[in-house]
Amino acid sequence: MAKFKGAVVVNTERCKGCDLCVVACPYDVLALSKDANSKGLNFSYMSTPDNCIGCMACATVCPDACITVYKVRNDL
Amino acid sequence: MNIADIINPANLVYEKTKVMNDTPMHYCPGCSHGVVHKIVGEIIEEMGIQDKTIGVAPVGCAVFAYKYLDIDWQQAAHGRAPAVATGIKRLLPDRYVFTYQGDGDLAAIGTAETIHACNRGENIAIIFINNGIYGMTGGQMAPTTLKGMKSSTSPNGREIPLAGHPLNITELLAKLDGTCYVTRQAVHTVAAVKKCKRAIQKALENSMENKGTSIVEVVSTCSSGWKMTPADSNDWMVENMFPVYPMGDLKNI
Amino acid sequence: MNKANQNNEEVRLMKGNEAIAHAAIRCGCDGYFGYPITPQSEIMETLMELEPWNTTGMVVLQAESETASINMVYGAAGCGKKAMTSSSSPGVSLMQEGISYMAGSELPCVIVNVMRGGPGLGTIQPSQADYFQTVKGGGHGDYKMITLAPASVQEMADHTVLAFDLAFKYRTPAMVLADGIIGQMMEKVVLPPFTPRWTEEEIRKISPWSTLGKRPQDKPNVITSLALQAEEMEEINMRLQARYREIEKTEVLYEEINCEDADYIIVAFGTTARVCQKTMEIARAEGLKVGLIRPITLYPFPKDILKHYAAKVKGMLTVEMNAGQMVEDVRLSTCGKIPVEFYGRMGGIVPSPDEVLNALKSKLIEI
């Protein structure tokens, strides 16, 4: 079991669906949604949230600063 | 523990820097500009220099940089950012002054201003986005366009006899006595973003130490101009741009 | 320089170019950025000799080109600083981009053009052939530039100070448009008293738009001339035009000599006005009632006084060291009510008083 448990919140209106966070995520947490935002862009979302360890890789590479990351120790 | 419990201000580890406002950026999906803007904002916030920083925006895709980072900005004529920054820094020597320029701005129309600002050793930081193309005007050939690379004004690929060689201006700037720190970075991976952030921070710090000019070239992608997905653009950049514009410090005094 | 007298007005004998340098330091200029070109290089040379960075703190920097100079001025002016540059005709052509940007970004600055003969590399002799470039907008877009035309070394000093005042009053570039004669000749000049450079607190009050660094309580200040929405750009243009109308209403300056009883009026500026003053004296000695109007501001142009005399005199002669540029504005101002003739020399030739008198007679009187 991973030491940390994480979760991300994507600002779906700000997200342009560039897919870079999906590629950067080492645990395949993220995917592009079938739904689109008001600009018609398929935003990123946590498709397998259980895998997230809050490593911030997605937020670090996100060109639009639309990902907020939360993280807790798993043993707590 | 379910997601709703994790998403709690007490557990926050990363959010958009407060120096970056909520205005949606006009850049295409996946554009490197956004990442560099973001890390510039983070550095300014972490260094606590929002009230002491003046940015100079170029002409090119980053012309609207001033809309996204809440600092004082001046938008320069095409290529003239280093001259504008010179005017600012000479009269406000205790401010952090940086230019943010693309390859067309810095290495074509502004070559003279770039070289002479660096040669005078202006105490400014130059952030140089090199994606080998004119993005704003629709993907024309840039001074840094690779040999054989296609663009709207080199539809069959850049031909050296016709268009000359890709200009490795960063190497040129490293040779000038006025520069103290010249480095080439990228923002395509987590590690690269972190390294690039440290480089830009160092460039800003140098500007207060009277050491001369610092240049951080960020080898970047232009997925719209290159006509690839952002992820494929990153791969293409690593394969094709990095051999011509290799990563790492060219000068660090 | 006699440092003991630096704080007061001072009577000196010097070149017009030197007077500009002294006046700039004395009026609290913060920065000069320039590139050498004849016949105005003494401006930067004098500044470098005087080393104002050791006294007032004024920055003086030799740039790599006129293009860089005007953009350094842009950067400095964007910080609310009193910044200036100087050049001569070919160099001022290179500055047009920057001047247009400054007009569009509403930045105050002073540009000195000590004109030489053109077009192209031309000659280093005096000329007035940049009138159109200056007052009609040498760069792109709808803008106007306050233009002062000194006719003496004294006015070189006075206009430098005045140009800064007007530039800041209207947030617009202002030009001192001299020629090689005024730049090079030596005359007595009373230099202005020393005024301290503005502090940053003063700048924040005088120019709240300046980029001095965004304090927590401020919104970011952005210096730009870019507005992609057509409606927004038109609004900016309308604001600029309203300011130009105000300038035209308020800031016109001219000198009028012997016009009250005149049958004929000569209109000339700068060096040519000095020549024409002599012409007027010779004509008066011959019994010809000749007056002189010397526009001091070329923009705003003294239309009203010309219109006023158009109703009273038989004709006007415009004399310039060019192929006939200001004459168009004289004709527009007089609305075709009287004949407005032109006499000019080009390529760096200064007309003599006699040849102007001959022109006056042949074109207006003996016809």
XYZ file of C-alpha atoms in Angstrom:
696
model
C 0.000 0.000 0.000
C 1.320 3.401 -0.963
C 2.539 5.549 1.874
C 0.493 8.539 0.707
C -2.984 8.969 -0.595
C -3.736 11.855 -2.866
C -6.478 13.560 -4.809
C -6.545 16.257 -7.425
C -9.133 18.839 -8.324
C -9.123 19.965 -11.921
C -10.425 23.418 -12.770
C -12.450 22.005 -15.616
C -13.270 25.381 -17.142
C -9.580 26.326 -17.227
C -8.466 22.915 -18.511
C -7.819 22.680 -22.258
C -7.580 18.920 -22.405
C -3.983 18.919 -23.619
C -3.440 15.474 -22.128
C 0.002 16.310 -20.690
C -1.112 15.555 -17.134
C -2.487 12.225 -18.262
C 0.879 11.343 -19.800
C 2.827 12.670 -16.804
C 0.855 10.748 -14.165
C 2.944 7.760 -13.081
C -0.090 5.849 -11.750
C -2.594 6.311 -14.555
C -4.938 8.244 -12.316
C -6.026 10.772 -14.901
C -7.857 10.593 -18.202
C -9.622 13.014 -20.475
C -13.318 13.185 -19.904
C -15.882 12.394 -22.579
C -17.679 15.511 -21.369
C -16.556 18.898 -22.556
C -16.380 22.229 -20.778
C -18.106 25.380 -22.045
C -15.342 25.855 -24.623
C -15.902 22.360 -25.966
C -12.662 21.008 -24.523
C -12.444 17.548 -22.952
C -11.065 18.242 -19.523
C -8.913 16.007 -17.387
C -10.386 14.062 -14.462
C -9.440 11.326 -12.014
C -10.563 8.149 -13.767
C -8.909 5.887 -11.164
C -8.733 8.063 -8.070
C -7.635 5.249 -5.829
C -4.227 5.181 -7.512
C -3.409 8.804 -6.677
C -0.525 9.357 -4.257
C -0.524 13.164 -4.517
C 2.861 13.282 -6.283
C 1.997 16.534 -8.079
C 3.441 15.386 -11.411
C 0.217 16.345 -13.175
C 0.106 19.794 -11.590
C 3.793 20.408 -12.269
C 3.522 19.855 -16.016
C 0.072 21.430 -16.425
C 0.475 24.424 -18.736
C -2.690 26.078 -17.496
C -2.214 25.742 -13.763
C -5.605 24.097 -13.408
C -4.746 21.262 -11.047
C -4.862 21.530 -7.263
C -3.342 18.630 -5.342
C -4.192 17.285 -1.879
C -2.247 14.643 -0.040
C -2.502 12.704 3.231
C -0.378 10.047 4.931
C -2.026 6.705 4.463
C -1.252 5.475 7.976
C -3.181 8.266 9.630
C -10.196 7.449 3.301
C -12.399 8.767 0.540
C -11.632 11.581 -1.853
C -13.935 14.043 -0.170
C -11.919 13.678 3.010
C -8.619 14.182 1.252
C -9.788 17.294 -0.561
C -9.482 19.501 2.449
C -7.492 22.725 2.798
C -5.413 21.077 5.525
C -4.118 18.555 2.991
C -3.351 21.035 0.215
C 0.087 20.447 -1.333
C -0.136 22.246 -4.657
C -2.254 25.025 -6.073
C -1.925 27.691 -8.702
C 0.417 30.433 -7.526
C -1.337 33.575 -6.338
C 0.876 35.652 -8.618
C -0.961 34.029 -11.526
C -4.504 35.346 -11.815
C -7.626 33.541 -13.013
C -7.651 34.995 -16.522
C -7.739 32.026 -18.898
C -4.499 31.936 -20.876
C -4.856 32.299 -24.620
C -2.225 29.682 -25.374
C -3.063 26.553 -27.334
C -3.575 23.352 -25.323
C -0.270 21.963 -24.112
C 1.773 25.074 -24.884
C 5.085 25.339 -23.012
C 4.453 29.043 -22.421
C 1.865 28.195 -19.774
C 4.291 26.064 -17.797
C 6.991 28.729 -17.904
C 4.511 31.469 -16.921
C 3.426 29.327 -14.013
C 6.915 28.698 -12.704
C 7.850 32.364 -13.096
C 4.799 33.185 -10.978
C 5.746 30.545 -8.407
C 9.307 31.877 -8.146
C 8.057 35.441 -7.683
C 5.684 34.278 -4.962
C 8.285 32.115 -3.206
C 10.949 34.843 -3.352
C 8.401 37.389 -2.146
C 9.361 39.866 -4.884
C 5.991 40.660 -6.452
C 6.396 44.337 -5.526
C 9.930 44.494 -6.883
C 9.562 42.698 -10.194
C 8.967 44.262 -13.583
C 8.461 42.007 -16.569
C 8.956 42.931 -20.196
C 6.604 41.122 -22.575
C 7.594 40.599 -26.214
C 5.743 40.559 -29.488
C 4.850 36.984 -30.278
C 2.696 34.412 -28.523
C 3.741 35.752 -25.106
C 2.619 39.292 -25.961
C -0.203 38.892 -23.429
C 2.020 37.553 -20.638
C 1.013 40.673 -18.720
C -2.559 39.481 -18.519
C -1.696 36.411 -16.470
C 0.950 37.331 -13.911
C 0.005 40.052 -11.439
C 3.168 42.125 -11.529
C 3.985 45.386 -13.280
C 4.726 44.822 -16.956
C 5.854 46.674 -20.007
C 5.044 45.309 -23.432
C 7.916 46.004 -25.813
C 8.021 46.464 -29.562
C 9.071 43.350 -31.483
C 12.602 42.380 -30.480
C 13.197 45.439 -28.323
C 12.558 43.852 -24.929
C 16.249 43.859 -23.885
C 16.492 47.578 -24.680
C 13.286 48.290 -22.769
C 14.576 46.201 -19.856
C 17.846 48.141 -19.992
C 15.941 51.398 -19.623
C 14.003 50.025 -16.647
C 16.919 48.393 -14.862
C 19.291 51.338 -15.309
C 16.789 53.630 -13.622
C 15.485 51.117 -11.080
C 18.582 49.093 -10.197
C 16.974 47.630 -7.082
C 14.161 45.954 -9.028
C 14.074 42.486 -10.549
C 13.733 43.052 -14.275
C 13.261 40.219 -16.728
C 12.356 39.863 -20.367
C 10.249 37.025 -21.693
C 10.908 36.481 -25.389
C 10.394 33.961 -28.124
C 12.902 32.899 -30.749
C 11.640 35.257 -33.441
C 11.687 38.176 -31.024
C 15.054 37.416 -29.444
C 17.013 35.758 -32.232
C 15.712 37.433 -35.408
C 14.312 40.947 -35.187
C 15.854 41.644 -31.774
C 19.288 40.117 -32.303
C 21.100 43.432 -31.943
C 19.241 44.416 -28.778
C 19.795 40.943 -27.303
C 23.521 40.791 -28.034
C 24.231 44.328 -26.866
C 22.209 44.078 -23.666
C 24.101 40.863 -22.880
C 27.411 42.393 -23.898
C 26.872 45.371 -21.623
C 26.122 42.863 -18.906
C 22.765 44.402 -18.064
C 21.676 43.017 -14.716
C 18.513 41.472 -16.081
C 17.191 37.963 -16.579
C 16.231 36.880 -20.074
C 13.748 34.030 -20.422
C 13.993 32.752 -23.958
C 11.314 30.410 -25.275
C 12.719 28.526 -28.255
C 10.182 26.438 -30.106
C 11.717 26.873 -33.534
C 8.710 28.555 -35.047
C 6.670 31.754 -35.199
C 3.623 30.587 -33.305
C 1.585 33.796 -33.115
C 1.562 34.518 -36.842
C 0.709 30.957 -37.780
C 3.785 28.755 -37.866
C 6.327 30.466 -40.087
C 10.035 29.620 -40.166
C 12.034 31.077 -37.274
C 15.775 31.702 -36.917
C 15.930 28.560 -34.771
C 13.873 26.330 -37.095
C 15.788 23.110 -37.577
C 17.291 21.968 -40.875
C 14.582 20.178 -42.780
C 11.877 21.260 -40.333
C 8.603 22.163 -41.970
C 6.875 25.463 -41.388
C 4.398 27.547 -43.341
C 7.254 29.465 -44.980
C 9.424 26.376 -45.411
C 6.710 23.936 -46.476
C 9.256 21.441 -47.773
C 11.498 21.797 -44.745
C 14.165 24.408 -44.010
C 16.723 24.366 -46.815
C 20.078 25.678 -45.692
C 21.144 27.204 -49.073
C 17.903 29.179 -49.156
C 17.302 30.060 -45.514
C 20.644 29.658 -43.783
C 21.393 27.707 -40.646
C 19.441 27.421 -37.409
C 20.815 30.164 -35.156
C 22.243 28.882 -31.917
C 22.055 32.274 -30.282
C 22.366 30.985 -26.731
C 25.817 29.622 -27.480
C 26.693 32.991 -28.990
C 25.503 34.789 -25.852
C 27.515 32.458 -23.620
C 30.674 33.717 -25.341
C 29.994 37.339 -24.363
C 31.852 38.734 -21.375
C 28.689 40.431 -20.116
C 26.774 37.220 -19.427
C 27.179 35.383 -16.129
C 24.712 32.543 -16.457
C 23.584 30.919 -19.670
C 21.594 27.736 -19.519
C 19.329 25.651 -21.680
C 16.306 24.016 -20.090
C 12.973 22.446 -21.006
C 9.609 21.886 -19.308
C 8.470 18.587 -20.827
C 8.803 16.426 -17.693
C 8.392 16.905 -13.964
C 12.160 16.795 -13.482
C 12.734 19.258 -16.310
C 10.162 21.696 -14.910
C 11.837 21.607 -11.495
C 15.276 22.176 -13.018
C 14.009 24.968 -15.208
C 12.399 26.617 -12.205
C 15.694 26.552 -10.299
C 17.435 28.034 -13.353
C 14.978 30.932 -13.689
C 15.191 31.606 -9.971
C 18.981 31.713 -10.196
C 18.750 34.096 -13.164
C 16.533 36.437 -11.147
C 18.833 36.223 -8.137
C 21.865 36.965 -10.315
C 20.188 40.139 -11.537
C 20.530 41.575 -8.027
C 24.141 40.578 -7.580
C 25.656 42.830 -10.229
C 27.079 39.823 -12.045
C 25.774 40.544 -15.535
C 23.084 39.119 -17.746
C 21.493 35.700 -17.202
C 19.797 33.828 -20.009
C 17.527 30.834 -19.560
C 16.632 29.277 -22.878
C 13.634 27.010 -22.573
C 13.536 24.629 -25.508
C 9.801 24.389 -26.037
C 7.088 22.900 -28.139
C 4.494 24.461 -30.400
C 2.002 21.729 -30.978
C -0.204 23.908 -33.200
C 2.731 25.084 -35.300
C 4.301 21.657 -35.403
C 0.910 20.066 -36.111
C 1.231 17.348 -33.468
C -0.457 16.552 -30.182
C 1.210 18.129 -27.129
C 2.510 14.738 -25.982
C 3.901 13.906 -29.428
C 5.426 17.382 -29.585
C 7.365 16.661 -26.401
C 8.698 13.441 -27.910
C 9.574 15.185 -31.161
C 11.352 17.922 -29.230
C 13.478 15.432 -27.323
C 14.366 13.568 -30.485
C 14.967 16.500 -32.818
C 15.467 19.745 -30.892
C 17.673 18.493 -28.063
C 20.512 17.274 -30.339
C 20.743 20.780 -31.860
C 19.953 22.677 -28.658
C 21.371 20.410 -25.924
C 20.179 20.736 -22.347
C 22.373 22.103 -19.577
C 24.458 25.063 -18.469
C 26.606 26.742 -21.107
C 28.032 29.197 -18.606
C 27.720 29.602 -14.872
C 29.950 32.131 -13.183
C 31.943 73.377 -15.578
C 31.886 75.686 -12.617
C 30.307 73.434 -9.996
C 29.817 76.286 -7.516
C 27.191 77.795 -9.782
C 25.347 74.587 -10.531
C 22.393 75.341 -8.322
C 21.411 78.590 -9.906
C 20.593 80.062 -13.241
C 23.812 80.630 -15.039
C 24.794 82.719 -18.064
C 27.087 80.811 -20.396
C 28.358 80.841 -23.959
C 27.859 77.485 -25.597
C 26.592 75.449 -28.547
C 22.902 74.669 -28.861
C 23.642 70.959 -28.493
C 25.546 71.612 -25.279
C 22.697 73.748 -23.959
C 20.340 70.776 -24.347
C 22.631 68.588 -22.262
C 22.951 71.204 -19.519
C 19.217 71.906 -19.488
C 18.387 68.204 -19.280
C 20.545 67.702 -16.203
C 19.233 70.873 -14.616
C 15.548 70.095 -15.129
C 15.809 66.771 -13.323
C 16.028 64.422 -16.295
C 16.494 60.833 -15.100
C 17.966 59.203 -18.155
C 19.470 59.909 -21.554
C 19.941 57.132 -24.100
C 21.504 57.948 -27.453
C 23.604 56.983 -30.418
C 26.165 59.263 -32.084
C 25.214 61.082 -35.267
C 26.300 64.409 -36.738
C 25.325 67.208 -36.182
C 24.130 66.491 -32.622
C 26.793 64.280 -31.059
C 27.779 67.065 -28.652
C 24.607 66.365 -26.674
C 25.801 62.950 -25.488
C 29.436 64.075 -25.431
C 28.558 66.939 -23.097
C 26.530 64.644 -20.868
C 29.389 62.145 -20.658
C 31.766 65.004 -19.851
C 29.483 66.383 -17.129
C 28.946 62.935 -15.538
C 25.537 63.789 -14.065
C 25.311 60.320 -12.493
C 27.734 61.677 -9.902
C 25.643 64.755 -9.170
C 21.932 64.433 -9.877
C 21.983 60.668 -10.422
C 20.907 61.007 -14.056
C 21.778 57.948 -16.136
C 23.530 58.467 -19.481
C 23.985 55.483 -21.757
C 25.339 55.106 -25.264
C 23.131 52.538 -26.979
C 23.908 50.262 -29.910
C 21.470 52.035 -32.226
C 18.746 54.626 -32.347
C 16.255 51.771 -32.282
C 17.669 50.620 -28.954
C 17.903 54.217 -27.667
C 14.220 54.975 -28.123
C 13.264 51.640 -26.589
C 15.478 52.292 -23.577
C 13.607 55.578 -23.310
C 10.369 53.565 -23.515
C 11.457 51.374 -20.610
C 12.567 54.312 -18.497
C 9.481 56.378 -19.328
C 7.279 53.413 -18.453
C 8.681 53.704 -14.929
C 7.474 57.323 -14.795
C 11.012 58.626 -15.238
C 11.991 61.714 -17.213
C 13.798 60.083 -20.130
C 15.115 61.497 -23.364
C 17.086 60.744 -26.480
C 18.511 62.808 -29.294
C 19.512 62.166 -32.850
C 19.543 63.624 -36.322
C 17.286 62.842 -39.272
C 18.421 59.317 -40.350
C 18.570 58.257 -36.710
C 15.159 59.726 -35.988
C 13.776 57.698 -38.900
C 14.956 54.598 -37.044
C 13.162 55.788 -33.917
C 9.749 56.091 -35.533
C 8.648 52.635 -34.415
C 9.460 53.459 -30.815
C 7.797 56.867 -31.016
C 4.582 55.311 -32.314
C 4.692 52.729 -29.512
C 5.219 55.475 -26.951
C 2.323 57.497 -28.354
C 0.164 54.361 -28.287
C 1.267 53.430 -24.767
C 0.778 57.042 -23.627
C 4.335 57.478 -22.445
C 5.936 60.891 -21.949
C 9.442 61.449 -23.248
C 11.585 64.027 -25.009
C 13.213 63.396 -28.368
C 15.588 65.941 -29.863
C 16.019 65.952 -33.633
C 18.836 68.182 -34.864
C 17.862 67.913 -38.511
C 20.249 67.365 -41.395
C 19.601 67.180 -45.120
C 18.003 64.057 -46.569
C 16.588 61.860 -47.949
C 18.713 58.826 -47.196
C 22.087 59.391 -45.632
C 21.869 62.880 -47.141
C 24.249 65.422 -45.772
C 25.395 66.675 -42.408
C 24.399 70.250 -43.252
C 21.314 71.815 -41.631
C 17.843 71.127 -42.944
C 14.182 71.344 -42.001
C 13.066 68.460 -44.168
C 11.722 66.355 -41.282
C 8.746 68.672 -40.697
C 6.281 66.226 -42.239
C 7.812 63.258 -40.448
C 7.508 65.063 -37.132
C 4.151 66.803 -37.223
C 2.226 64.444 -39.461
C 3.267 61.305 -37.576
C 6.427 59.640 -38.847
C 5.465 56.303 -37.370
C 2.337 54.254 -37.968
C -1.095 54.960 -36.584
C -3.064 58.077 -35.698
C -0.893 60.003 -33.310
C 0.491 63.497 -32.926
C 3.678 64.601 -31.278
C 4.112 67.919 -29.530
C 6.836 69.649 -31.528
C 8.880 72.616 -30.386
C 11.074 74.467 -32.892
C 13.905 76.386 -31.198
C 15.478 79.307 -33.046
C 18.278 80.090 -30.609
C 20.630 78.415 -28.183
C 18.486 79.866 -25.401
C 15.453 78.094 -26.801
C 17.401 74.829 -27.068
C 17.688 74.967 -23.286
C 14.196 76.346 -22.649
C 12.471 73.914 -25.001
C 14.168 70.913 -23.406
C 12.570 71.883 -20.095
C 9.237 72.790 -21.692
C 9.134 69.573 -23.722
C 9.375 67.509 -20.526
C 6.619 69.573 -18.906
C 4.282 69.126 -21.863
C 5.157 65.456 -22.320
C 4.147 64.705 -18.728
C 1.151 67.014 -18.788
C -0.313 65.085 -21.726
C 1.401 61.671 -21.378
C 2.791 61.868 -24.873
C 6.181 62.062 -26.600
C 7.390 65.591 -27.297
C 10.043 66.574 -29.805
C 12.495 69.433 -29.901
C 12.923 69.901 -33.640
C 16.088 71.874 -34.256
C 18.461 71.956 -37.182
C 22.214 71.690 -37.582
C 22.711 75.450 -37.315
C 20.958 75.811 -33.962
C 22.750 72.712 -32.730
C 26.205 73.868 -33.732
C 26.157 77.636 -33.252
C 27.322 79.283 -30.049
C 25.320 81.944 -28.271
C 24.752 83.328 -24.858
C 22.347 81.194 -22.860
C 20.824 81.494 -19.425
C 20.753 77.948 -18.135
C 17.733 76.979 -16.051
C 18.058 76.520 -12.297
C 18.561 73.045 -10.888
C 15.367 71.131 -10.135
C 15.736 67.880 -8.177
C 14.851 64.629 -9.885
C 11.521 63.186 -8.806
C 11.562 60.710 -5.946
C 9.681 57.437 -6.342
C 6.969 58.752 -4.030
C 6.574 61.777 -6.310
C 6.516 59.566 -9.384
C 3.748 57.399 -7.900
C 1.707 60.589 -7.403
C 2.535 62.268 -10.719
C 2.351 59.090 -12.813
C 0.251 56.485 -10.991
C 0.399 54.345 -14.138
C 4.165 53.847 -13.887
C 5.726 50.394 -13.485
C 7.671 50.792 -10.268
C 6.618 47.414 -8.913
C 3.118 46.360 -7.863
C 2.613 47.010 -4.160
C 0.084 44.760 -2.378
C -2.566 47.497 -2.449
C -2.111 48.209 -6.175
C -3.430 46.628 -9.312
C -0.639 45.695 -11.716
C 0.408 48.507 -14.018
C 0.873 47.509 -17.630
C 2.461 49.647 -20.295
C 1.168 48.487 -23.662
C -0.237 49.772 -26.920
C -1.987 46.515 -27.751
C -5.782 46.141 -27.857
C -6.956 43.354 -30.129
C -10.649 44.256 -29.873
C -11.460 46.893 -32.478
C -13.899 48.672 -30.168
C -11.307 48.914 -27.444
C -8.691 50.181 -29.881
C -11.069 52.813 -31.203
C -11.753 53.936 -27.666
C -8.017 54.364 -27.054
C -7.770 56.346 -30.277
C -10.642 58.571 -29.223
C -8.959 59.236 -25.898
C -5.736 60.178 -27.700
C -7.580 62.411 -30.154
C -9.395 64.198 -27.317
C -6.016 64.872 -25.739
C -4.667 66.207 -29.048
C -7.643 68.597 -29.318
C -6.817 69.827 -25.809
C -3.172 70.338 -26.792
C -4.273 72.250 -29.893
C -6.494 74.468 -27.760
C -4.004 75.130 -24.985
C -0.391 74.852 -26.013
C 0.078 76.866 -29.217
C 3.168 79.054 -29.148
C 4.409 81.489 -31.784
C 6.309 84.718 -32.123
C 4.848 87.605 -34.086
C 6.955 90.557 -35.236
C 5.716 93.663 -37.075
C 2.524 92.015 -38.247
C 0.016 94.676 -37.116
C 0.576 96.996 -40.083
C 1.987 94.383 -42.447
C 0.986 93.961 -46.075
C 2.975 90.754 -46.338
C 3.887 88.180 -43.744
C 6.764 85.746 -43.845
C 6.170 82.471 -42.000
C 9.273 80.566 -40.942
C 10.569 78.495 -38.014
C 13.953 77.730 -36.489
C 17.051 78.942 -38.307
C 15.011 80.115 -41.270
C 13.042 82.468 -39.016
C 16.309 84.162 -38.038
C 17.186 84.638 -41.711
C 13.715 85.954 -42.432
C 13.882 88.407 -39.552
C 16.816 90.007 -41.345
C 14.832 89.917 -44.591
C 12.023 91.732 -42.832
C 14.386 94.421 -41.566
C 15.826 95.002 -45.057
C 12.321 95.105 -46.513
C 11.140 97.564 -43.879
C 14.178 99.774 -44.650
C 13.028 99.723 -48.288
C 9.551 100.786 -47.171
C 7.867 97.418 -47.629
C 5.480 96.570 -44.795
C 6.645 93.037 -44.020
C 5.930 91.095 -40.837
C 7.108 87.742 -39.518
C 5.291 84.916 -37.806
C 7.512 82.268 -36.281
C 5.651 79.144 -35.172
C 7.337 77.899 -31.991
C 5.075 74.886 -31.654
C 4.875 73.152 -35.038
C 2.360 70.804 -33.502
C 0.055 72.259 -32.295
C 0.322 74.567 -35.299
C -0.572 78.253 -34.769
C -3.520 78.149 -37.161
C -5.592 80.868 -35.563
C -3.056 83.664 -35.823
C -2.445 82.823 -39.484
C -6.187 82.766 -40.109
C -6.446 86.120 -38.337
C -3.839 87.755 -40.582
C -5.188 86.081 -43.697
C -8.022 88.572 -43.436
C -5.637 91.517 -43.200
C -2.607 91.001 -45.438
C -2.100 90.701 -49.192
C -0.074 87.502 -49.073
C 2.236 85.256 -47.122
C 5.581 83.714 -47.960
C 6.600 80.531 -46.195
C 10.339 79.986 -46.083
C 11.834 76.628 -45.151
C 14.998 74.611 -45.613
C 13.124 71.929 -47.510
C 10.991 71.495 -50.617
C 7.892 73.012 -49.014
C 6.363 71.226 -46.054
C 5.070 73.676 -43.434
C 3.669 75.737 -46.312
C 0.884 73.154 -46.584
C -0.202 73.916 -43.021
C 0.029 77.657 -43.677
C -2.255 77.203 -46.702
C -4.690 75.095 -44.694
C -4.731 77.709 -41.941
C -5.395 80.600 -44.326
C -8.172 78.716 -46.144
C -7.204 80.015 -49.585
C -8.106 83.617 -48.696
C -4.738 85.001 -49.787
C -1.872 83.774 -51.912
C 0.591 81.719 -49.857
C 3.872 81.294 -51.688
C 6.874 79.214 -50.817
C 10.600 79.717 -50.990
C 13.025 77.040 -49.857
C 16.503 75.643 -50.211
C 17.340 71.991 -49.816
C 20.206 69.631 -49.205
C 21.735 71.642 -46.382
C 21.732 75.112 -47.957
C 20.610 78.002 -45.748
C 18.871 80.741 -47.744
C 20.265 84.277 -47.431
C 18.094 87.244 -46.370
C 18.519 88.772 -49.814
C 17.343 85.750 -51.728
C 14.302 85.531 -49.445
C 13.561 89.212 -50.140
C 13.905 88.597 -53.872
C 11.540 85.667 -53.572
C 9.063 87.790 -51.622
C 9.137 90.446 -54.307
C 8.998 88.128 -57.293
C 6.348 85.778 -55.926
C 4.049 88.206 -54.123
C 4.768 91.886 -54.698
C 5.950 92.423 -58.280
C 3.344 90.365 -60.054
